[in-house]
CSV table of C-alpha atoms and ligand atoms in Angstrom, one decimal:
chain,number,residue,atom,x,y,z
A,1,MET,CA,-0.1,0.0,0.0
A,2,LYS,CA,1.2,3.5,-0.7
A,3,VAL,CA,0.8,5.7,2.4
A,4,LEU,CA,0.6,9.5,2.3
A,5,VAL,CA,2.2,10.9,5.6
A,6,ILE,CA,1.2,14.5,6.4
A,7,ASN,CA,2.7,16.7,9.1
A,8,CYS,CA,0.6,19.9,9.2
A,9,GLY,CA,1.6,23.0,10.9
A,10,SER,CA,-0.2,26.5,11.0
A,11,SER,CA,1.5,27.7,7.9
A,12,SER,CA,3.5,24.9,6.7
A,13,LEU,CA,2.8,21.2,5.6
A,14,LYS,CA,5.5,18.4,5.2
A,15,PHE,CA,4.5,15.3,3.4
A,16,GLN,CA,6.1,12.0,2.3
A,17,LEU,CA,4.6,9.2,0.1
A,18,ILE,CA,5.8,5.8,1.4
A,19,ASP,CA,5.6,2.3,0.0
A,20,SER,CA,4.6,0.2,3.0
A,21,VAL,CA,6.0,-2.9,1.4
A,22,SER,CA,9.4,-1.8,0.6
A,23,GLU,CA,9.3,1.0,3.3
A,24,GLN,CA,10.9,3.3,0.8
A,25,CYS,CA,10.0,7.0,0.4
A,26,LEU,CA,8.6,7.5,-3.1
A,27,ALA,CA,8.4,11.2,-2.9
A,28,LYS,CA,8.5,14.1,-0.3
A,29,GLY,CA,8.2,17.8,0.0
A,30,LEU,CA,7.0,20.8,1.8
A,31,CYS,CA,4.5,23.6,1.5
A,32,GLU,CA,5.5,26.8,3.1
A,33,ARG,CA,3.9,30.1,4.0
A,34,ILE,CA,0.3,28.8,3.6
A,35,GLY,CA,-2.1,31.7,3.8
A,36,ILE,CA,0.7,34.1,3.6
A,37,GLU,CA,2.1,36.1,0.6
A,38,GLY,CA,4.9,34.1,-1.3
A,39,SER,CA,3.6,30.7,-0.5
A,40,MET,CA,5.7,27.9,-2.2
A,41,ILE,CA,5.8,24.1,-2.6
A,42,THR,CA,9.0,22.0,-2.7
A,43,TYR,CA,8.5,18.7,-4.2
A,44,ALA,CA,11.2,15.9,-4.6
A,45,PRO,CA,10.4,12.3,-6.1
A,46,ALA,CA,12.9,9.7,-4.9
A,47,GLY,CA,16.1,9.8,-7.0
A,48,GLY,CA,14.8,12.7,-9.1
A,49,GLU,CA,15.3,16.7,-9.1
A,50,LYS,CA,13.9,18.7,-6.2
A,51,GLU,CA,11.7,21.4,-7.6
A,52,LYS,CA,10.4,24.5,-5.9
A,53,LYS,CA,7.4,26.5,-7.2
A,54,VAL,CA,6.0,29.7,-5.8
A,55,THR,CA,2.3,29.6,-6.1
A,56,PRO,CA,-0.5,31.0,-4.2
A,57,MET,CA,-1.9,28.8,-1.2
A,58,PRO,CA,-4.6,30.7,0.4
A,59,ASP,CA,-5.5,27.8,2.7
A,60,HIS,CA,-4.6,24.2,3.6
A,61,THR,CA,-7.0,22.7,1.1
A,62,GLU,CA,-5.2,24.3,-1.7
A,63,ALA,CA,-1.8,23.2,-0.2
A,64,ILE,CA,-3.1,19.6,-0.1
A,65,ARG,CA,-4.7,19.9,-3.7
A,66,LEU,CA,-1.1,21.0,-4.9
A,67,VAL,CA,0.6,18.1,-3.1
A,68,LEU,CA,-1.8,15.7,-4.8
A,69,GLU,CA,-1.3,17.4,-8.1
A,70,ALA,CA,2.5,17.0,-7.7
A,71,LEU,CA,2.3,13.3,-6.7
A,72,THR,CA,0.1,12.5,-9.9
A,73,ASN,CA,2.0,14.9,-12.4
A,74,PRO,CA,2.4,12.8,-15.5
A,75,VAL,CA,6.1,13.6,-15.8
A,76,THR,CA,7.4,13.9,-12.3
A,77,GLY,CA,4.7,12.2,-10.2
A,78,VAL,CA,5.1,8.9,-8.7
A,79,VAL,CA,1.4,7.6,-8.9
A,80,LYS,CA,-0.8,7.6,-11.9
A,81,SER,CA,-4.0,8.5,-9.8
A,82,LEU,CA,-5.0,9.1,-6.3
A,83,VAL,CA,-6.6,5.6,-6.3
A,84,GLU,CA,-3.1,4.3,-5.7
A,85,ILE,CA,-3.0,6.2,-2.3
A,86,GLY,CA,-4.4,3.6,0.0
A,87,ALA,CA,-4.3,5.6,3.2
A,88,VAL,CA,-3.3,8.9,4.7
A,89,GLY,CA,-1.4,9.0,8.3
A,90,HIS,CA,-1.5,12.3,10.1
A,91,ARG,CA,0.9,13.4,12.7
A,92,VAL,CA,-1.3,14.9,15.5
A,93,VAL,CA,0.6,16.7,18.2
A,94,HIS,CA,-1.6,16.2,21.4
A,95,GLY,CA,-4.0,13.4,22.1
A,96,GLY,CA,-4.4,14.3,25.7
A,97,GLU,CA,-5.3,11.3,28.0
A,98,LYS,CA,-7.9,10.4,25.5
A,99,PHE,CA,-5.5,8.6,22.9
A,100,ALA,CA,-3.0,6.2,24.0
A,101,ALA,CA,-2.6,4.8,20.7
A,102,SER,CA,-3.3,5.8,17.0
A,103,VAL,CA,-6.8,5.7,15.7
A,104,VAL,CA,-8.7,5.5,12.3
A,105,ILE,CA,-10.2,9.1,12.0
A,106,ASP,CA,-13.8,9.6,12.0
A,107,ASP,CA,-16.0,12.6,13.1
A,108,GLU,CA,-16.0,11.4,16.8
A,109,VAL,CA,-12.2,11.3,16.6
A,110,MET,CA,-12.1,14.8,15.1
A,111,ALA,CA,-14.3,16.1,18.0
A,112,ALA,CA,-12.1,14.4,20.6
A,113,VAL,CA,-8.8,15.8,19.1
A,114,GLU,CA,-10.7,19.4,19.1
A,115,GLU,CA,-11.2,19.0,22.8
A,116,CYS,CA,-7.4,18.6,23.2
A,117,ASN,CA,-6.8,22.0,21.4
A,118,ASP,CA,-6.4,23.7,24.8
A,119,LEU,CA,-3.5,21.5,25.5
A,120,ALA,CA,-1.6,22.5,22.2
A,121,PRO,CA,-3.2,25.7,21.0
A,122,LEU,CA,-0.6,26.1,18.3
A,123,HIS,CA,-0.4,22.7,17.0
A,124,ASN,CA,-3.5,20.7,17.2
A,125,PRO,CA,-5.9,23.2,15.4
A,126,ALA,CA,-3.3,23.2,12.5
A,127,ASN,CA,-3.3,19.3,12.5
A,128,LEU,CA,-7.1,19.3,12.4
A,129,ILE,CA,-7.2,21.7,9.5
A,130,GLY,CA,-4.8,19.5,7.6
A,131,ILE,CA,-6.9,16.4,8.2
A,132,ASN,CA,-10.2,18.2,7.2
A,133,ALA,CA,-8.4,19.4,4.0
A,134,CYS,CA,-7.4,15.9,3.1
A,135,ARG,CA,-10.8,14.4,4.0
A,136,LYS,CA,-12.5,16.9,1.6
A,137,LEU,CA,-10.1,16.1,-1.2
A,138,MET,CA,-10.0,12.3,-0.6
A,139,PRO,CA,-13.2,11.5,0.9
A,140,SER,CA,-13.1,7.7,0.4
A,141,THR,CA,-9.5,7.3,1.5
A,142,PRO,CA,-9.0,6.0,5.2
A,143,MET,CA,-7.1,8.4,7.5
A,144,VAL,CA,-5.2,7.7,10.6
A,145,GLY,CA,-4.2,10.0,13.3
A,146,VAL,CA,-0.9,9.2,15.1
A,147,PHE,CA,-0.3,11.2,18.2
A,148,ASP,CA,3.1,12.6,19.6
A,149,THR,CA,1.8,12.1,23.1
A,150,ALA,CA,0.3,8.4,22.8
A,151,PHE,CA,3.6,6.5,23.5
A,152,HIS,CA,3.9,8.2,26.8
A,153,GLN,CA,0.5,7.4,28.0
A,154,THR,CA,1.9,4.4,29.8
A,155,MET,CA,3.9,6.6,32.3
A,156,PRO,CA,2.7,5.9,35.8
A,157,GLU,CA,1.1,8.6,38.0
A,158,GLU,CA,4.2,9.3,40.0
A,159,ALA,CA,6.0,10.3,36.7
A,160,TYR,CA,3.2,12.3,35.1
A,161,LEU,CA,2.0,14.3,38.2
A,162,TYR,CA,3.2,17.7,39.0
A,163,GLY,CA,3.5,18.9,42.7
A,164,LEU,CA,0.6,21.2,42.2
A,165,PRO,CA,-3.0,21.0,43.8
A,166,TYR,CA,-4.4,17.9,42.5
A,167,GLU,CA,-7.7,19.8,41.8
A,168,TYR,CA,-5.9,21.3,38.7
A,169,TYR,CA,-5.2,17.7,37.4
A,170,LYS,CA,-8.9,16.8,38.0
A,171,LYS,CA,-10.3,20.1,36.5
A,172,TYR,CA,-7.8,20.9,33.7
A,173,LYS,CA,-5.9,17.5,33.2
A,174,ILE,CA,-2.6,19.5,34.0
A,175,ARG,CA,0.0,16.8,34.1
A,176,ARG,CA,2.9,15.8,32.1
A,177,TYR,CA,2.2,14.3,28.6
A,178,GLY,CA,5.5,14.3,26.8
A,179,PHE,CA,6.1,14.7,23.2
A,180,HIS,CA,8.1,13.0,20.2
A,181,GLY,CA,6.5,9.8,21.2
A,182,THR,CA,6.6,8.6,17.7
A,183,SER,CA,10.3,9.1,17.5
A,184,HIS,CA,10.9,7.6,21.0
A,185,SER,CA,8.8,4.4,20.1
A,186,TYR,CA,10.5,3.9,16.7
A,187,VAL,CA,14.1,4.3,18.1
A,188,SER,CA,13.7,2.2,21.1
A,189,LYS,CA,12.2,-0.6,19.1
A,190,ARG,CA,14.8,-0.3,16.4
A,191,ALA,CA,17.6,-0.5,19.0
A,192,ALA,CA,16.3,-3.6,20.3
A,193,GLU,CA,16.2,-5.1,16.7
A,194,VAL,CA,19.7,-3.9,15.8
A,195,LEU,CA,21.0,-5.5,19.1
A,196,GLY,CA,18.9,-8.8,18.3
A,197,LYS,CA,17.4,-8.7,21.8
A,198,LYS,CA,13.8,-8.8,22.9
A,199,TYR,CA,12.3,-5.1,23.3
A,200,GLU,CA,10.3,-6.4,26.4
A,201,ASP,CA,13.5,-7.4,28.1
A,202,LEU,CA,15.5,-4.1,27.9
A,203,LYS,CA,15.7,-0.9,29.7
A,204,ILE,CA,16.4,1.8,27.2
A,205,ILE,CA,17.0,5.6,27.4
A,206,VAL,CA,16.2,7.6,24.2
A,207,CYS,CA,17.7,11.0,23.7
A,208,HIS,CA,15.8,12.7,20.9
A,209,LEU,CA,18.1,15.8,20.5
A,210,GLY,CA,16.7,18.1,17.7
A,211,ASN,CA,15.7,21.6,17.5
A,212,GLY,CA,13.1,20.4,20.1
A,213,ALA,CA,14.7,17.9,22.5
A,214,SER,CA,13.5,15.3,24.9
A,215,VAL,CA,14.6,12.1,26.8
A,216,SER,CA,12.5,9.1,27.7
A,217,ALA,CA,12.8,6.0,29.7
A,218,VAL,CA,11.6,2.8,28.1
A,219,LYS,CA,11.3,-0.2,30.4
A,220,ASN,CA,10.2,-3.5,29.1
A,221,GLY,CA,8.7,-1.8,26.0
A,222,LYS,CA,6.8,0.7,27.9
A,223,CYS,CA,7.4,4.2,28.3
A,224,VAL,CA,7.9,5.2,32.2
A,225,ASP,CA,8.9,8.7,32.0
A,226,THR,CA,9.9,11.6,29.6
A,227,SER,CA,11.3,15.0,30.0
A,228,MET,CA,8.7,17.1,28.2
A,229,GLY,CA,5.6,17.9,30.1
A,230,LEU,CA,2.2,19.6,29.7
A,231,THR,CA,4.0,21.4,26.9
A,232,PRO,CA,7.3,20.9,25.0
A,233,LEU,CA,8.8,23.6,27.1
A,234,GLU,CA,9.8,21.3,29.9
A,235,GLY,CA,13.0,19.2,30.1
A,236,LEU,CA,16.2,19.6,28.2
A,237,ILE,CA,17.7,22.9,27.0
A,238,MET,CA,16.5,23.0,23.5
A,239,GLY,CA,17.3,25.1,20.3
A,240,THR,CA,15.4,28.1,21.7
A,241,ARG,CA,13.3,26.8,24.5
A,242,SER,CA,14.6,27.1,28.1
A,243,GLY,CA,13.7,23.5,29.3
A,244,ASP,CA,13.6,23.2,33.0
A,245,MET,CA,13.8,26.2,35.3
A,246,ASP,CA,12.6,27.8,38.4
A,247,PRO,CA,9.1,29.0,37.8
A,248,ALA,CA,9.6,31.9,39.9
A,249,ILE,CA,11.9,33.3,37.2
A,250,ILE,CA,8.7,34.3,35.4
A,251,GLU,CA,7.8,36.7,38.1
A,252,PHE,CA,11.2,37.9,38.9
A,253,LEU,CA,11.6,38.7,35.0
A,254,ALA,CA,8.1,40.4,34.8
A,255,HIS,CA,9.3,42.7,37.5
A,256,LYS,CA,12.7,43.4,36.2
A,257,GLU,CA,12.0,43.7,32.6
A,258,GLY,CA,8.4,45.0,32.6
A,259,LYS,CA,7.2,42.2,30.6
A,260,ASN,CA,3.7,40.6,30.5
A,261,ILE,CA,3.1,36.8,30.5
A,262,ASP,CA,2.9,36.5,26.7
A,263,GLU,CA,6.2,38.3,26.1
A,264,ILE,CA,8.0,36.2,28.9
A,265,MET,CA,6.6,32.9,27.2
A,266,ASN,CA,7.8,34.3,24.0
A,267,VAL,CA,11.5,34.6,25.6
A,268,LEU,CA,11.3,31.1,27.2
A,269,ASN,CA,9.9,29.5,23.8
A,270,LYS,CA,11.8,31.4,21.2
A,271,LYS,CA,14.7,33.2,22.7
A,272,SER,CA,16.1,30.8,25.2
A,273,GLY,CA,17.8,27.5,24.8
A,274,VAL,CA,21.1,27.1,23.1
A,275,LEU,CA,20.2,30.4,21.3
A,276,GLY,CA,19.9,32.5,24.4
A,277,LEU,CA,22.6,30.7,26.3
A,278,SER,CA,25.2,31.3,23.6
A,279,ASP,CA,24.4,35.0,23.9
A,280,ASN,CA,22.6,34.7,20.5
A,281,LEU,CA,25.5,32.9,18.6
A,282,SER,CA,23.1,30.3,17.1
A,283,SER,CA,20.3,27.8,17.7
A,284,ASP,CA,22.1,25.6,15.3
A,285,PHE,CA,24.6,22.9,16.8
A,286,ARG,CA,26.6,23.2,13.6
A,287,ASP,CA,27.6,26.7,14.5
A,288,LEU,CA,28.0,25.8,18.1
A,289,GLU,CA,30.4,23.0,17.3
A,290,ASP,CA,32.2,25.4,14.9
A,291,GLY,CA,32.5,27.8,17.6
A,292,TYR,CA,33.7,25.3,20.2
A,293,HIS,CA,36.6,24.3,17.8
A,294,LYS,CA,37.5,28.0,17.6
A,295,ASN,CA,37.5,28.4,21.5
A,296,ASN,CA,34.5,30.7,21.3
A,297,ASP,CA,33.5,31.1,24.9
A,298,ASN,CA,29.7,31.3,24.0
A,299,ALA,CA,29.9,28.0,22.2
A,300,VAL,CA,31.9,26.3,24.9
A,301,ARG,CA,29.6,27.3,27.6
A,302,THR,CA,26.4,26.5,25.8
A,303,LEU,CA,27.5,22.9,24.6
A,304,LYS,CA,28.7,21.9,28.0
A,305,THR,CA,25.6,23.2,29.7
A,306,PHE,CA,23.4,21.4,27.2
A,307,SER,CA,25.2,18.2,27.5
A,308,TYR,CA,25.2,18.3,31.3
A,309,ARG,CA,21.4,18.6,31.3
A,310,VAL,CA,21.1,15.6,29.0
A,311,ALA,CA,23.4,13.5,31.4
A,312,LYS,CA,21.3,14.5,34.3
A,313,TYR,CA,18.3,13.2,32.6
A,314,ILE,CA,20.1,10.0,31.7
A,315,GLY,CA,20.9,9.6,35.4
A,316,ALA,CA,17.4,10.3,36.6
A,317,TYR,CA,16.0,7.7,34.2
A,318,ALA,CA,18.5,5.1,35.0
A,319,ALA,CA,17.3,5.5,38.5
A,320,ALA,CA,13.7,5.3,37.4
A,321,MET,CA,14.2,2.0,35.9
A,322,ASN,CA,16.6,0.6,38.5
A,323,GLY,CA,19.3,0.5,35.6
A,324,VAL,CA,19.8,0.9,31.9
A,325,ASP,CA,20.9,-1.4,29.1
A,326,VAL,CA,20.8,0.9,26.1
A,327,ILE,CA,21.2,4.6,25.6
A,328,CYS,CA,20.1,5.8,22.2
A,329,PHE,CA,20.9,9.2,20.5
A,330,THR,CA,18.6,10.4,17.7
A,331,ALA,CA,17.5,13.3,15.6
A,332,GLY,CA,19.3,16.2,14.1
A,333,VAL,CA,21.8,16.7,16.9
A,334,GLY,CA,21.8,13.3,18.5
A,335,GLU,CA,22.6,11.8,15.0
A,336,ASN,CA,25.1,14.4,13.7
A,337,ALA,CA,26.9,15.8,16.7
A,338,PRO,CA,29.7,13.5,18.0
A,339,LEU,CA,31.1,16.2,20.1
A,340,VAL,CA,27.8,16.4,22.1
A,341,ARG,CA,27.6,12.7,22.3
A,342,THR,CA,31.1,12.6,23.8
A,343,PHE,CA,30.4,15.3,26.4
A,344,VAL,CA,27.3,13.5,27.6
A,345,CYS,CA,29.1,10.0,27.7
A,346,GLU,CA,31.9,11.6,29.8
A,347,TYR,CA,29.4,11.7,32.7
A,348,LEU,CA,28.4,8.0,32.2
A,349,GLY,CA,31.5,6.3,33.6
A,350,TYR,CA,29.4,5.0,36.6
A,351,LEU,CA,27.3,3.2,34.1
A,352,GLY,CA,30.3,1.4,32.6
A,353,VAL,CA,30.1,3.4,29.3
A,354,LYS,CA,33.3,3.3,27.3
A,355,LEU,CA,33.0,5.2,24.1
A,356,ASP,CA,34.4,3.9,20.7
A,357,GLN,CA,35.6,7.2,19.3
A,358,GLU,CA,35.8,5.7,15.7
A,359,ALA,CA,32.3,4.4,15.7
A,360,ASN,CA,31.3,7.7,17.2
A,361,GLY,CA,32.6,9.6,14.2
A,362,LYS,CA,30.2,7.6,11.8
A,363,ARG,CA,27.1,9.1,10.4
A,364,GLY,CA,23.7,8.0,9.1
A,365,GLU,CA,23.5,4.3,10.3
A,366,ASP,CA,22.2,2.2,13.2
A,367,ILE,CA,25.5,1.8,15.2
A,368,ALA,CA,26.6,1.1,18.7
A,369,ILE,CA,29.3,3.6,19.5
A,370,THR,CA,30.5,2.1,22.7
A,371,THR,CA,33.3,-0.6,22.8
A,372,SER,CA,32.3,-4.4,23.3
A,373,ASP,CA,33.3,-4.3,27.0
A,374,SER,CA,31.2,-1.2,27.8
A,375,THR,CA,28.5,-2.3,30.4
A,376,THR,CA,26.0,-0.2,28.9
A,377,THR,CA,25.5,0.1,25.2
A,378,VAL,CA,25.3,3.6,23.7
A,379,MET,CA,23.8,3.7,20.2
A,380,VAL,CA,22.9,6.2,17.4
A,381,ILE,CA,19.7,5.4,15.7
A,382,PRO,CA,18.5,7.7,13.1
A,383,THR,CA,15.0,8.4,13.6
A,384,ASN,CA,12.2,8.1,11.0
A,385,GLU,CA,8.9,9.5,12.3
A,386,GLU,CA,7.3,9.4,8.8
A,387,LEU,CA,8.1,5.6,8.4
A,388,ALA,CA,6.7,5.0,12.0
A,389,ILE,CA,3.5,6.9,11.0
A,390,ALA,CA,3.2,5.0,7.8
A,391,ARG,CA,3.6,1.7,9.7
A,392,GLU,CA,0.9,2.6,12.2
A,393,THR,CA,-1.5,3.8,9.3
A,394,VAL,CA,-1.1,0.5,7.7
A,395,ARG,CA,-1.4,-1.6,10.7
A,396,LEU,CA,-4.8,0.4,11.7
A,397,VAL,CA,-6.2,0.3,8.1
A,398,SER,CA,-5.6,-3.3,7.8
A,399,GLN,CA,-7.6,-4.0,11.0
A,400,ALA,CA,-10.4,-1.8,10.1
B,501,ADP,P1,13.4,19.4,14.5
B,501,ADP,O1,12.8,18.2,13.9
B,501,ADP,O2,13.1,19.4,16.0
B,501,ADP,O3,13.2,20.6,13.8
B,501,ADP,P2,15.9,18.1,13.8
B,501,ADP,O4,15.8,16.8,14.4
B,501,ADP,O5,15.6,18.3,12.3
B,501,ADP,O6,14.9,19.2,14.5
B,501,ADP,O7,17.1,18.7,14.2
B,501,ADP,C1,17.6,20.1,13.8
B,501,ADP,C2,18.9,20.4,14.4
B,501,ADP,O8,19.9,19.5,14.2
B,501,ADP,C3,19.6,21.7,13.8
B,501,ADP,O9,19.1,22.9,14.3
B,501,ADP,C4,21.0,21.5,14.1
B,501,ADP,O10,21.3,22.1,15.3
B,501,ADP,C5,21.1,20.0,14.3
B,501,ADP,N1,22.1,19.4,13.2
B,501,ADP,C6,21.6,19.2,12.0
B,501,ADP,N2,22.7,18.7,11.2
B,501,ADP,C7,23.8,18.7,12.0
B,501,ADP,C8,25.2,18.5,12.0
B,501,ADP,N3,25.7,18.0,10.9
B,501,ADP,N4,26.0,18.8,13.1
B,501,ADP,C9,25.5,19.2,14.1
B,501,ADP,N5,24.2,19.4,14.4
B,501,ADP,C10,23.4,19.2,13.3
């Protein structure tokens, strides 16, 4: 079956068409500036030329229509007609407590996702718009929703509750949910597969280090803790997000800088993280690594502080699981920044971690980067959220 995977944001939309048998990506692309002047679509068939076209996209329905047109284009398209697309898998950011697994989308599911909008006001409404646009243009194609939060729904109460009045949990469902679940699930399963071990027998820590970053603890095939919370602001220091901090800083900054809540939240989400910590050097780890090699103080401080926070979470999750067998690095930074992996692993001597520097220098493959006598295995596993969504979509559609 050919599965169209859609990841819809408020003004952008990423797509991939995946053949579920070969698990190969047949074509992929991106629509940008939807509803804004200067919208454009980028389309790349596998092994073909990437093309970019500036074209009006007043709304998401038009964006999806252009995606379908590109996929069925007689010259550069990869399918003859839309009938060949057997199902659509949608990434949905927040499934709240309602969705502990992926679901086939119907009107009832749409209403339930809408109820989670409060929990992810920037993401869920955009996801719903994308689903609605697809349903309009492909009314008889089954659609599946795959939630970023679902994998973390197995967390026990002691991991997901905050030390806040319990009534807020009862009234508003304020609790930790976690994100990047599709990636944490894919990577932890893949690690077990690569090692030839049973997923259910392992204690795995996954460090998903991208622009957004989170760590999760996966014990015997179930997530037992993760670093993001009610929102993706909690946890690690990220590209531009602060991660964990004393909540009283908000009040302190409000007084000192004369900022209101919205302005402060904007600082915490968009101007903090490695961008802020490096005194605005960059939010991109390529620049920070570059700076580190040139002895730039801002880069050194930032990489050290970022890595220390990752190492602390690994320690916390080794404690939560009473041990750890495998630690995985994934996503843009986790897969491509050997320096960050080295800094993190320097803290892990107590886990018997012995880094193999040659393996740590490789890129783009599923690989163990520790020596054979290392007590804990550290691996790099490239994530593939689109493939994971396609797999989930096929699984659900075949059951229906
Ligand atoms: P997201 O999906 O959260 O936007 P990604 O997982 O794509 O993020 O990661 C993007 C980040 O990965 C970039 O901002 C950059 O910091 C980092 N990155 C990508 N390539 C490299 C590289 N070769 N070396 C170091 N860091 C890299």
